[in-house]
Short mmCIF file of C-alpha atoms and ligand atoms in Angstrom, two decimals:
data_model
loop_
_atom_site.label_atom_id
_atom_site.label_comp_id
_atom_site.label_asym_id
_atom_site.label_seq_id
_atom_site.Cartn_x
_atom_site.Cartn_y
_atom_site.Cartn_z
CA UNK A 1 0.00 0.00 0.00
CA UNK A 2 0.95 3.47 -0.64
CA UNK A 3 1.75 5.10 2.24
CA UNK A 4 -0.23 9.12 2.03
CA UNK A 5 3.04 11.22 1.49
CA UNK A 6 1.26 14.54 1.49
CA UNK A 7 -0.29 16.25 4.46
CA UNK A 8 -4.48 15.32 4.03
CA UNK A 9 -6.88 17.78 3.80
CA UNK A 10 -9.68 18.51 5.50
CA UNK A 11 -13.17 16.62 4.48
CA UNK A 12 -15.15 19.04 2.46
CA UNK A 13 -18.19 18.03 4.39
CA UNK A 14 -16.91 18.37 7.47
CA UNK A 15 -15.62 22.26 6.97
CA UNK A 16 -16.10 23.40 3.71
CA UNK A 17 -14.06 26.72 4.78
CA UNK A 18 -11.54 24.97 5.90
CA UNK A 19 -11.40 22.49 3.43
CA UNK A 20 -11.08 25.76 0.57
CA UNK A 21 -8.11 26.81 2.25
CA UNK A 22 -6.20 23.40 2.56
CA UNK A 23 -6.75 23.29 -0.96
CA UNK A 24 -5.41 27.03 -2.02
CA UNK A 25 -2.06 26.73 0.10
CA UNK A 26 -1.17 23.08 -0.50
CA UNK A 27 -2.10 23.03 -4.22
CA UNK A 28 0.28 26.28 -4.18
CA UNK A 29 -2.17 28.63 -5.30
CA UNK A 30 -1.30 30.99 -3.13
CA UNK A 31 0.42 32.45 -0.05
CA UNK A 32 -0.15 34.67 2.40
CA UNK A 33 1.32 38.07 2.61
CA UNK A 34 1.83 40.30 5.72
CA UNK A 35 -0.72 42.79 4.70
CA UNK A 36 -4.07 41.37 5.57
CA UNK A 37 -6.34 40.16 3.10
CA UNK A 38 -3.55 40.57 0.66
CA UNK A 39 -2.40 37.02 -1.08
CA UNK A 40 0.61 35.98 -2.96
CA UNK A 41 -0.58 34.04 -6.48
CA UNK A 42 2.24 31.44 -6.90
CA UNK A 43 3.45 30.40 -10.37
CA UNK A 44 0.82 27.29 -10.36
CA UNK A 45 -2.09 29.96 -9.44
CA UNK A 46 -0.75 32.43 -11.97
CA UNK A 47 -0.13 29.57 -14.67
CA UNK A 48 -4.15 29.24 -13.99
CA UNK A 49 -5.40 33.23 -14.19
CA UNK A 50 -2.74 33.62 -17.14
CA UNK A 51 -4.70 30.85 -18.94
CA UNK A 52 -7.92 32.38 -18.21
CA UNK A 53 -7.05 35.67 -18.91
CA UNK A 54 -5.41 34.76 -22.27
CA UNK A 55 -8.72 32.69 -23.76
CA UNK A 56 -10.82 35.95 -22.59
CA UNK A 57 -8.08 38.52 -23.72
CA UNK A 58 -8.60 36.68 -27.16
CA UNK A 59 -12.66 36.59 -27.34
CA UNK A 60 -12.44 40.41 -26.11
CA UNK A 61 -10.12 41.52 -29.13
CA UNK A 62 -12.30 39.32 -31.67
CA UNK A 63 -15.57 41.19 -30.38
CA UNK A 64 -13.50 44.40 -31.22
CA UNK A 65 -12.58 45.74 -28.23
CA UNK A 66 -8.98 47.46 -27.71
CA UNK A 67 -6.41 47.49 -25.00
CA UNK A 68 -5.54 50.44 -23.07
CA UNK A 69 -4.24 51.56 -19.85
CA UNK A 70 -5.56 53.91 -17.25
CA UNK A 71 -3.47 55.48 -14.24
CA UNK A 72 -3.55 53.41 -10.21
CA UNK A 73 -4.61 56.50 -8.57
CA UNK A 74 -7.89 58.53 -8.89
CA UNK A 75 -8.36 62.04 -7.68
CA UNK A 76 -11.34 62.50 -4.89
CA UNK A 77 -13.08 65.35 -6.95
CA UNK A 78 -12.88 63.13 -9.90
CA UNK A 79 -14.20 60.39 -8.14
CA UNK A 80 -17.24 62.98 -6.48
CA UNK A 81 -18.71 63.51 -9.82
CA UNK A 82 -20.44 61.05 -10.14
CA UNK A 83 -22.87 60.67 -6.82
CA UNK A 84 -24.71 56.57 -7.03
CA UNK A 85 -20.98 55.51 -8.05
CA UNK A 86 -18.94 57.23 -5.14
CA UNK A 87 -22.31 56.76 -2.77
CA UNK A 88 -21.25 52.53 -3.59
CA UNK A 89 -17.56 52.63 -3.79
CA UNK A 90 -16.98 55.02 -0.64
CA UNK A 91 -16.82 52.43 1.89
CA UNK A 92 -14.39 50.42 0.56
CA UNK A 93 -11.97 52.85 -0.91
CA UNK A 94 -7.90 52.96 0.07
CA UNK A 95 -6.83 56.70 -0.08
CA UNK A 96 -3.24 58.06 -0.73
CA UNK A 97 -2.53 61.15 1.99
CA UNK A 98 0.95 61.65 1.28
CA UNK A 99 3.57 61.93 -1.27
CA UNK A 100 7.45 61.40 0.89
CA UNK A 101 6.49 63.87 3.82
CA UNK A 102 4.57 66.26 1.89
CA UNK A 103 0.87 65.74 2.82
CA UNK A 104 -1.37 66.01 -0.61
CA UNK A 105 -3.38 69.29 -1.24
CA UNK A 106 -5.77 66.30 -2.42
CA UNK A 107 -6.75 62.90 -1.70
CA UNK A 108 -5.88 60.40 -4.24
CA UNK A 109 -7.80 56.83 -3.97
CA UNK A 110 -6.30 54.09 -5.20
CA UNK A 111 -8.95 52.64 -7.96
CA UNK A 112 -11.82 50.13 -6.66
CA UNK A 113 -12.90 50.47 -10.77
CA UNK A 114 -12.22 53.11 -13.43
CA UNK A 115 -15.65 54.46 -14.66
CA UNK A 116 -14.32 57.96 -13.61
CA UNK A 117 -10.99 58.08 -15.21
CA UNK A 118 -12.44 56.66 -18.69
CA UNK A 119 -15.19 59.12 -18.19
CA UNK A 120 -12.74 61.60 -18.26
CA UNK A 121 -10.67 60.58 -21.07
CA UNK A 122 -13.52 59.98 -22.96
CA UNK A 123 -14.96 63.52 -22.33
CA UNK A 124 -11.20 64.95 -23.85
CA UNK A 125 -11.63 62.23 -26.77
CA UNK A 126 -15.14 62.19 -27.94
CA UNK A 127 -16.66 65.04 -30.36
CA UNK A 128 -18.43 63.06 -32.79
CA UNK A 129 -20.41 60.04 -34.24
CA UNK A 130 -17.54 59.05 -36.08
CA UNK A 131 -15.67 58.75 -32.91
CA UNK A 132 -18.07 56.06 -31.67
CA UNK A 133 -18.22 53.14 -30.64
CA UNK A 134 -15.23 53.60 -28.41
CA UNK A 135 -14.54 49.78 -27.18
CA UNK A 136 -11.54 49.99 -24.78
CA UNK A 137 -10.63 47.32 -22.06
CA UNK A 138 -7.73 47.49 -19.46
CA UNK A 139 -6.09 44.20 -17.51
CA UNK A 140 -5.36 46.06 -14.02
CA UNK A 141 -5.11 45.19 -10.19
CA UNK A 142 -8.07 47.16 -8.31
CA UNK A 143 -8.36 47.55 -4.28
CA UNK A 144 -11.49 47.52 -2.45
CA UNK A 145 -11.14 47.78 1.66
CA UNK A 146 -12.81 44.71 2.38
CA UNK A 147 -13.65 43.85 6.00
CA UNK A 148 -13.68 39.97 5.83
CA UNK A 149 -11.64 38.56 2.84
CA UNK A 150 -10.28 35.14 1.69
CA UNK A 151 -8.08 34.07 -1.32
CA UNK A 152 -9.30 34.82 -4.25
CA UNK A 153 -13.31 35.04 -3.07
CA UNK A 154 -12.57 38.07 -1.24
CA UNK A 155 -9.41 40.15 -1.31
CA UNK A 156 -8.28 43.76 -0.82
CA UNK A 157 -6.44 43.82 -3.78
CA UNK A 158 -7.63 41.64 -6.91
CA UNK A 159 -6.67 40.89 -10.55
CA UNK A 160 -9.12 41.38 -13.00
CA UNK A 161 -10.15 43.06 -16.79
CA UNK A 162 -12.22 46.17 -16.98
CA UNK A 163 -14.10 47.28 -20.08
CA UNK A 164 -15.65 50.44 -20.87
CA UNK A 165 -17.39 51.66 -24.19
CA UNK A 166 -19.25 54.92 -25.73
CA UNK A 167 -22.17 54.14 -27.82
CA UNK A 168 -24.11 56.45 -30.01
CA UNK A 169 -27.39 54.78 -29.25
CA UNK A 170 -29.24 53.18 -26.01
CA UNK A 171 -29.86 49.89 -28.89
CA UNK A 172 -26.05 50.07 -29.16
CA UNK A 173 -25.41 49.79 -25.66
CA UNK A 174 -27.72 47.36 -24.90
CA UNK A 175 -26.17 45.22 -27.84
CA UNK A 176 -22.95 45.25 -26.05
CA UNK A 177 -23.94 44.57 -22.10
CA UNK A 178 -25.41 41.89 -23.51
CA UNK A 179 -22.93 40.34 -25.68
CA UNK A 180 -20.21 40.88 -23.07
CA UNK A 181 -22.21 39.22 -20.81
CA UNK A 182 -22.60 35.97 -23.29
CA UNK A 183 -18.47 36.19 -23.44
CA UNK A 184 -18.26 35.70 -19.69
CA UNK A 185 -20.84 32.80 -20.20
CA UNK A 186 -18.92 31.35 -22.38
CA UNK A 187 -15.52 31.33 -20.93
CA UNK A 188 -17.23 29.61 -17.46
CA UNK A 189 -18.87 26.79 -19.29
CA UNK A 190 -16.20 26.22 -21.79
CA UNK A 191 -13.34 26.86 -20.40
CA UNK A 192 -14.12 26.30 -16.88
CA UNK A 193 -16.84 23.57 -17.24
CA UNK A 194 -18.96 25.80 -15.06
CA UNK A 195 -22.34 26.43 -15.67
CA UNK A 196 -23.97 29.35 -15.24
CA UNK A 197 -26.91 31.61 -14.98
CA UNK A 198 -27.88 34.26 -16.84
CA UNK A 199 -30.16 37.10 -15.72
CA UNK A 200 -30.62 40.91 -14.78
CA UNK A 201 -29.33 42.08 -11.20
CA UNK A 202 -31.89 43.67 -9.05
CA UNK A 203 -31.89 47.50 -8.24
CA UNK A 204 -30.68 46.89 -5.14
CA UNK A 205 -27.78 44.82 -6.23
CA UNK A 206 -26.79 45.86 -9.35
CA UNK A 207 -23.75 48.25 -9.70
CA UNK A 208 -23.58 51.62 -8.55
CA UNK A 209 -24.19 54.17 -10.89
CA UNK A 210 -26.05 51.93 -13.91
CA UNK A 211 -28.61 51.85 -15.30
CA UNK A 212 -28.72 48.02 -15.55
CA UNK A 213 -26.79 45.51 -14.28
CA UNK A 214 -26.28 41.84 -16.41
CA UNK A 215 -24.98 39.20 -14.42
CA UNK A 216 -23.77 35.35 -14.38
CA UNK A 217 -24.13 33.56 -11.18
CA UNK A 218 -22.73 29.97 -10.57
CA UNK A 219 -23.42 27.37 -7.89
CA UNK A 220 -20.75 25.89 -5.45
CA UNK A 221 -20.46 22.92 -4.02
CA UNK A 222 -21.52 23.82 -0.49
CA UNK A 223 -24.83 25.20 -2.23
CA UNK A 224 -24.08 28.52 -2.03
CA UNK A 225 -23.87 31.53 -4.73
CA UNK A 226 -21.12 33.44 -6.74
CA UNK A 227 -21.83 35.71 -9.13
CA UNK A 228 -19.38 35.22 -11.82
CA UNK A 229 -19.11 37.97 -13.90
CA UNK A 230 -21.14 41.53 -14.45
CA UNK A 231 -22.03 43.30 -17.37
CA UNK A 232 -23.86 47.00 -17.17
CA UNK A 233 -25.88 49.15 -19.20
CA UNK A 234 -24.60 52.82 -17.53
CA UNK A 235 -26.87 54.35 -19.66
CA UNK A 236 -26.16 58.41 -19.95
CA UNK A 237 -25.63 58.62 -16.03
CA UNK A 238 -21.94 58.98 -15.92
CA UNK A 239 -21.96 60.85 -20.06
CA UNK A 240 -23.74 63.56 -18.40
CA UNK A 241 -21.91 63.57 -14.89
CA UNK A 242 -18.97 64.05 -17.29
CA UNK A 243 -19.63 65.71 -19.96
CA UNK A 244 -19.06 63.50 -22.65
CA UNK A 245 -21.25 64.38 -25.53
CA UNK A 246 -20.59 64.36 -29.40
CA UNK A 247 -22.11 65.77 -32.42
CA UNK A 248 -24.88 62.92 -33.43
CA UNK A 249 -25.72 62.32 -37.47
CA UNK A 250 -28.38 65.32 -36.96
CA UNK A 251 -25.35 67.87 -36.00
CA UNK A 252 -27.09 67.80 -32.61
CA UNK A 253 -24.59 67.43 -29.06
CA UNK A 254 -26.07 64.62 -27.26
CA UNK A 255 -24.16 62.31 -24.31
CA UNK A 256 -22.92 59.15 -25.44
CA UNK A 257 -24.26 55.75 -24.11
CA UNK A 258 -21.73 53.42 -21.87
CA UNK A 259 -21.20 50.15 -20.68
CA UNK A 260 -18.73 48.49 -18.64
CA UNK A 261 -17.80 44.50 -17.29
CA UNK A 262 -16.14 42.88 -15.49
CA UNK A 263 -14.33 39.70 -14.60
CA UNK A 264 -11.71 38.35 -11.60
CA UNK A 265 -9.78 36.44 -10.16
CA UNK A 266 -12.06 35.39 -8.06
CA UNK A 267 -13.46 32.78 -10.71
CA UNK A 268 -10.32 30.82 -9.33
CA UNK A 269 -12.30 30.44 -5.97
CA UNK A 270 -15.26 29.57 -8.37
CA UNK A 271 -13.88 27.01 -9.79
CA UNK A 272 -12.03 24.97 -6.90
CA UNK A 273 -15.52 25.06 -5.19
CA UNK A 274 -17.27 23.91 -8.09
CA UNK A 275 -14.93 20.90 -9.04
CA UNK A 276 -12.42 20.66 -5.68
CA UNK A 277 -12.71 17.39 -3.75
CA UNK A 278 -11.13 15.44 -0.63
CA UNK A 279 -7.59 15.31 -2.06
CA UNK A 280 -7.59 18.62 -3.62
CA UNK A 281 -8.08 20.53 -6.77
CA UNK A 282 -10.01 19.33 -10.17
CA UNK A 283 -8.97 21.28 -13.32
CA UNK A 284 -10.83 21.22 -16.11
CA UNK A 285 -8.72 20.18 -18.81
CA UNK A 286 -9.34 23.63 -20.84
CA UNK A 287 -7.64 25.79 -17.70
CA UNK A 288 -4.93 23.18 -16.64
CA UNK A 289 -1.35 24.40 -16.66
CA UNK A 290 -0.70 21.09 -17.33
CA UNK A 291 -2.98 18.69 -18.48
CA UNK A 292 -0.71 15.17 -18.04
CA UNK A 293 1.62 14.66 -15.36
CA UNK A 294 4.55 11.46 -16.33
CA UNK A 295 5.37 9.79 -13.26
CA UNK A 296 7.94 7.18 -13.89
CA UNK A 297 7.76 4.11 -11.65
CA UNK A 298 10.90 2.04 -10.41
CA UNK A 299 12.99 5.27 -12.41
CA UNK A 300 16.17 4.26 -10.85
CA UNK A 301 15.81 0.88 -13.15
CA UNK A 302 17.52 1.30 -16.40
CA UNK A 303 15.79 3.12 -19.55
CA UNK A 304 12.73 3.88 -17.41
CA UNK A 305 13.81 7.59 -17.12
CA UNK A 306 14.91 7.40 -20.70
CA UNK A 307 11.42 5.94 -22.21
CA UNK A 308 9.44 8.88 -19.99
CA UNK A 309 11.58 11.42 -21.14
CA UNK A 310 11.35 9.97 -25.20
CA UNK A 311 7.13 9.89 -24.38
CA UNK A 312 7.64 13.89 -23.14
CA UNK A 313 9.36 14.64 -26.17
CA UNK A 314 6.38 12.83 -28.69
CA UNK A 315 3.91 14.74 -26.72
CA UNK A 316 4.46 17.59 -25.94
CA UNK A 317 3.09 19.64 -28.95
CA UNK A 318 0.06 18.32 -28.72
CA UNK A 319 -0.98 18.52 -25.06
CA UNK A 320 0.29 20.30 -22.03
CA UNK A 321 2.54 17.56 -20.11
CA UNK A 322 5.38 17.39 -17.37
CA UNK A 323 7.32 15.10 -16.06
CA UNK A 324 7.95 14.62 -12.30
CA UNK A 325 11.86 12.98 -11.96
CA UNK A 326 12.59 14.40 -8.92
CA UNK A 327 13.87 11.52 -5.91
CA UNK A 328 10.56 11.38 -4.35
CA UNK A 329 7.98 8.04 -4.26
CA UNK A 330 5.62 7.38 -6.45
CA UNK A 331 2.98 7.75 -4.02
CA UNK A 332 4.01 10.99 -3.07
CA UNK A 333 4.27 12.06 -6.30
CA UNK A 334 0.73 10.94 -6.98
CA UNK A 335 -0.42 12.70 -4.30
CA UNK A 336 0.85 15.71 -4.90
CA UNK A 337 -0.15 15.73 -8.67
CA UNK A 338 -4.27 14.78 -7.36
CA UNK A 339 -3.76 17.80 -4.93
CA UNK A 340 -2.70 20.01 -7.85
CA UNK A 341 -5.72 18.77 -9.70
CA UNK A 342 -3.58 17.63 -12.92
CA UNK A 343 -6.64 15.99 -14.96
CA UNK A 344 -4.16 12.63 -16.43
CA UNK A 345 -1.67 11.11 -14.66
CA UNK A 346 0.59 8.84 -17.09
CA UNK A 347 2.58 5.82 -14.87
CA UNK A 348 5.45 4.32 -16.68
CA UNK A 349 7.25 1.32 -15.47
CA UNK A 350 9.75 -1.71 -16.46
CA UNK A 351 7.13 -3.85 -16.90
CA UNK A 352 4.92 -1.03 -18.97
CA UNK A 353 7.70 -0.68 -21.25
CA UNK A 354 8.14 -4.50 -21.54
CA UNK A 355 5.03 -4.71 -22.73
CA UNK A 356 4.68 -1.31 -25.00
CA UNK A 357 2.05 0.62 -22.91
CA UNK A 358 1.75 2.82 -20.13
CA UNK A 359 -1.12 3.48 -17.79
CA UNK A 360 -3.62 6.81 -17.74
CA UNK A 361 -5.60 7.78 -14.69
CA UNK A 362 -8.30 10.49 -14.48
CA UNK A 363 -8.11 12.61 -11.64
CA UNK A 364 -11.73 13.22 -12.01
CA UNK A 365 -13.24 9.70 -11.26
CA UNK A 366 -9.57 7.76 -10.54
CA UNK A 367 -10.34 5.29 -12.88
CA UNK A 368 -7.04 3.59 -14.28
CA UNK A 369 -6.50 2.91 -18.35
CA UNK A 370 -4.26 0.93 -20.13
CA UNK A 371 -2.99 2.41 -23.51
CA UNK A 372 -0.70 0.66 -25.93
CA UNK A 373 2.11 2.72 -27.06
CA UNK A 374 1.05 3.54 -30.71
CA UNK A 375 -2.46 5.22 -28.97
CA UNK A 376 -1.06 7.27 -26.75
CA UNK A 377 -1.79 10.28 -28.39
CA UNK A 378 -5.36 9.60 -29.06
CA UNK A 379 -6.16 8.05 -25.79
CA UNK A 380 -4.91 11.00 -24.28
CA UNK A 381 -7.29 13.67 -26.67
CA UNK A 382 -10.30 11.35 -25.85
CA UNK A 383 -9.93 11.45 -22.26
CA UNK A 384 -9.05 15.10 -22.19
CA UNK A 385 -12.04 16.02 -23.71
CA UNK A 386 -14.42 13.57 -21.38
CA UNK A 387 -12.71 14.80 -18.38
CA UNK A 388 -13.87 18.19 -19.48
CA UNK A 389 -17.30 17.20 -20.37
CA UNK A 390 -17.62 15.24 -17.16
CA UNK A 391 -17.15 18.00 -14.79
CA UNK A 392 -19.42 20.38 -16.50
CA UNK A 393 -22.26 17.80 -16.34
CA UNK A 394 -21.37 17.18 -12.86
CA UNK A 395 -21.63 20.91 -11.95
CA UNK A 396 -25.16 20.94 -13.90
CA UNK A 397 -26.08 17.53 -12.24
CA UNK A 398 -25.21 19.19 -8.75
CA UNK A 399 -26.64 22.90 -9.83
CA UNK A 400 -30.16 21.04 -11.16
CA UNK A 401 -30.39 18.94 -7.58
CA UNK A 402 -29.77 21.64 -5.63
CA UNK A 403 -32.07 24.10 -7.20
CA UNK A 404 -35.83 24.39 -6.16
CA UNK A 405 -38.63 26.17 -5.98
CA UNK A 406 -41.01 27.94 -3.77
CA UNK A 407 -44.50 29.32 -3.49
CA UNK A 408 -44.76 30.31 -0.16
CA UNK A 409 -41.77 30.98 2.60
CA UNK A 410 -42.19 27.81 4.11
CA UNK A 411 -40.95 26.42 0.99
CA UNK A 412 -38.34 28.64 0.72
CA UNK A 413 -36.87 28.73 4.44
CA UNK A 414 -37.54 24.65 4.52
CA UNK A 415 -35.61 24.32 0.75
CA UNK A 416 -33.21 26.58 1.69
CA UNK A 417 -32.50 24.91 5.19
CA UNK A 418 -32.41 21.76 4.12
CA UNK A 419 -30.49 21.59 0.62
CA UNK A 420 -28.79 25.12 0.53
CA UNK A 421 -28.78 25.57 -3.07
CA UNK A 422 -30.67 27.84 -5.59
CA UNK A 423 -34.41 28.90 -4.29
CA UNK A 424 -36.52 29.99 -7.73
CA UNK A 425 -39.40 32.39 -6.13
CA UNK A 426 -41.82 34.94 -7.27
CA UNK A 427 -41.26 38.11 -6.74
CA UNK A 428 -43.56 41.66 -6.74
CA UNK A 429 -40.47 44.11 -7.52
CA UNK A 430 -40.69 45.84 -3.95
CA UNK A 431 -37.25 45.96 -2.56
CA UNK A 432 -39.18 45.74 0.73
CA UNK A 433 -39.99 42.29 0.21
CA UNK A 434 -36.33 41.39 -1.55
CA UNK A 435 -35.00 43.26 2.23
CA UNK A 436 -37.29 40.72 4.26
CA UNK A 437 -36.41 37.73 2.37
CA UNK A 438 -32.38 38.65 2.96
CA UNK A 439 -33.23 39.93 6.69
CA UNK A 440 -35.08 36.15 7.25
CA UNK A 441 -33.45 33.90 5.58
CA UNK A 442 -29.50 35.49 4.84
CA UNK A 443 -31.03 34.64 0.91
CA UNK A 444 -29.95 37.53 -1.53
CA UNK A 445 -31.80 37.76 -5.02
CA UNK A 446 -28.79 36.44 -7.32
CA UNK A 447 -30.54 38.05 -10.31
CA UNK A 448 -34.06 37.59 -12.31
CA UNK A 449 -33.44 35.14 -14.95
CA UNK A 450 -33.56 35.76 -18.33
CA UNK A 451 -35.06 32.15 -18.60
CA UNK A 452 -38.57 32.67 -16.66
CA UNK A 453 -40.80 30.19 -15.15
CA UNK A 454 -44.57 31.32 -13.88
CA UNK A 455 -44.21 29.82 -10.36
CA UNK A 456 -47.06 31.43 -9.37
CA UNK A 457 -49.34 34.82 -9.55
CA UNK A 458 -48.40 36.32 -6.23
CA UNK A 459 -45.01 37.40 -4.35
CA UNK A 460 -43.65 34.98 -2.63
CA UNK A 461 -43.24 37.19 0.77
CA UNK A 462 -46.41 39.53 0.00
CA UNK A 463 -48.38 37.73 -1.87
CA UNK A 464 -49.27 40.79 -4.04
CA UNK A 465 -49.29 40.20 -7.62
CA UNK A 466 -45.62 39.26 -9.33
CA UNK A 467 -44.62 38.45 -12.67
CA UNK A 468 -41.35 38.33 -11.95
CA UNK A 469 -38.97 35.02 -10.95
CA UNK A 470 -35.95 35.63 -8.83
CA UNK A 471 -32.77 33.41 -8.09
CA UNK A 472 -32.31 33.47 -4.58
CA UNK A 473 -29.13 31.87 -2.62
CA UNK A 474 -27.05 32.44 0.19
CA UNK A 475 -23.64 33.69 -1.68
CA UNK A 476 -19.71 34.54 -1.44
ZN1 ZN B 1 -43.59 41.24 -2.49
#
């Protein structure tokens, strides 16, 4: 028997919080650093953002968006202009006092998001129709003063991509909240095998200072929420707080229309609680840094090391492989590559290479295949692609069983109680009742569908008439 070389984690079911941070230090996601709520993303962590970031970077130049990049630090009278926005943002704002000894004639805050400073570029930039659309997008780090904060979910400082655009036309705008949203969709459940869904935020949740707010929200494991990725409509709000009019096709000044989204690293955290289990991480396939992970057995025999290193070579231009030669057991070494979430691991042995095949196993289910030499390659594409399909039905499988509905609150306390999960309930468009529900049951309304079910006639707190269905969950 192998003896268990790596440190164990803690059960999932036993402490799901606890478990989430076994998993993010010992797969060396990340470390902590002596600022609080501040993390260190190692190489492996990195490896998995720089993936993510590079498949969106991608879909956001082919929907033809451009790269640009806006200063750290905002001005407080800059940041005033715009009153829902600063009314949101003021709480959790960092602010730069002094410059050496000199203390600052103004504050500077260090950006929580940029609407203000691409306002005001936009305002210097923007005369006419033919300037528009404007489709810019930066890759920055943000801070936001968080009181309670864990890696990745939850952090002072986070990595993410900001877009912003001008629009002649409210149809325009729309077009794009919409179709940035659909990007973020698909980068979750294709990339990430995570499912998602899709609907409008509330008025009490969506961002401050839009008009609308589009949103993807995503089920853990432990039944609770995490909205994914946000897309709003800003309408002319900020355009007119700014200034930032042109001369329209009728040679009339009007404000342009904006958007902006978003998207974080904190889909990391999404996805080791959507796929993570007792010994560690589960990468999809798509996101893996590296996909198969050679462990040579008995290596110290002769031409073991030699026929690993010759099936590296072969490989590696078609998939994303390593090799693990270091002096350390087997078992160890399997260990550590299920903690890491690797999705194949590839055994080769005397005896394997006797007999001209090695052995696959799937870090999703653990099942062990035998593959003759000559279909190596194919084997390996197969399985690749089923290990990916596999989790996102999982995540749906999970996601469908853990989402119900409810007419009255009975239902929806009892449902909510006893399965966690996604509560589907009617809803009259008070923010009274949306208040109750949160004060009663620590439920927030994830967002209102844009697939809609007719539950019932009546509010499911108020029982005054509703045509409205709303997503409610306990969230991160
Ligand atoms: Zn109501």
């Amino acid at each position: 028997m192998t003896k268990k070389m790596v440190e164990k984690i803690t059960n999932m079911d036993e402490d799901f919080a606890q478990w989430y941070t076994d998993v993010v230090t010992k797969a060396e996601l990340v470390d902590y650093s002596s600022v609080r709520g501040s993390m260190i993303i190692r190489p492996y962590g990195y490896a998995i953002w720089e993936r993510i970031k590079d498949a969106l970077d991608t879909q956001i130049k082919e929907t033809g968006h451009e790269n640009v990049y806006m200063p750290l630090l905002i001005p407080e009278s800059l940041l005033q202009k715009e009153k829902d926005h600063i009314e949101g943002f003021a709480p959790e704002v960092a602010w730069v006092t002094h410059g050496g000894d000199e203390k600052l004639a103004e504050r500077l805050c260090i950006r929580p998001t940029s609407e203000v400073l691409f306002a005001e570029h936009y305002k210097n930039i923007i005369h006419s129709y033919r300037d528009l659309p404007k489709l810019y997008n930066q890759w920055a780090n943000v801070i936001r003063w968080e009181k309670t904060t864990r890696p990745f979910l939850r952090t002072l400082e986070f990595l993410w991509q900001e877009g912003h655009t001008c629009h002649e036309t409210e149809e325009d705008a729309h077009e794009e909240t919409v179709k940035m949203l659909e990007v973020y969709a698909e980068i979750c459940e294709r990339l990430l095998a995570i499912p998602v869904v899709k609907g409008r935020k509330t008025e009490k949740e969506k961002f401050a200072g839009a008009k609308y707010t589009y949103t993807i929200e995503s089920l853990m494991h432990d039944g609770k929420a995490l909205q994914s990725g946000t897309s709003h409509n800003l309408g002319t709000g900020f355009a007119e707080s700014f200034g930032i009019e042109f001369l329209n096709r009728e040679g009339k000044l009007q404000p342009v229309h904006q958007t902006s989204w978003g998207f974080t690293t904190r889909i990391i955290g999404a996805m080791i609680m959507v796929h993570g289990d007792d010994k560690g991480l589960v990468l999809p396939p798509e996101v893996a840094p590296i996909q198969v992970l050679i462990v040579p057995i008995a290596q110290h025999k002769e031409g073991v090391l030699d026929a690993a290193y010759d099936l590296h070579h072969s490989l590696k231009s078609s998939v994303r492989i390593a090799i693990d030669a270091s002096d350390k057991k087997p078992g160890w070494k399997f260990n550590e590559s299920e903690m890491k979430g690797i999705p194949l691991r590839l055994e080769i042995g005397p005896k394997d290479i006797e007999e001209k095949k090695v052995v696959l196993v799937r870090r999703d289910t653990g099942e062990k295949i035998q593959v003759e030499n000559e279909k190596i390659e194919a084997e390996i594409s197969r399985l690749l692609k089923e290990i990916q399909e596999n989790l996102y039905n999982k995540a749906l499988g999970h996601r469908i069983s853990k989402t119900a509905a409810a007419v009255t609150m009975d239902e929806f306390t009892g449902n909510l109680t006893k399965n966690g999960g996604f509560i589907n309930a009617m809803w009259c468009g008070k923010q009274s009742c949306e208040d109750q529900i949160k004060e009663q049951t620590q439920a927030t309304s994830r967002c209102i569908p844009f697939e809609q079910e007719q539950l019932s006639e009546v509010c499911v707190y108020c029982s005054e008439p509703a045509d409205k269905m709303v997503v409610w969950a306990k969230a991160y």
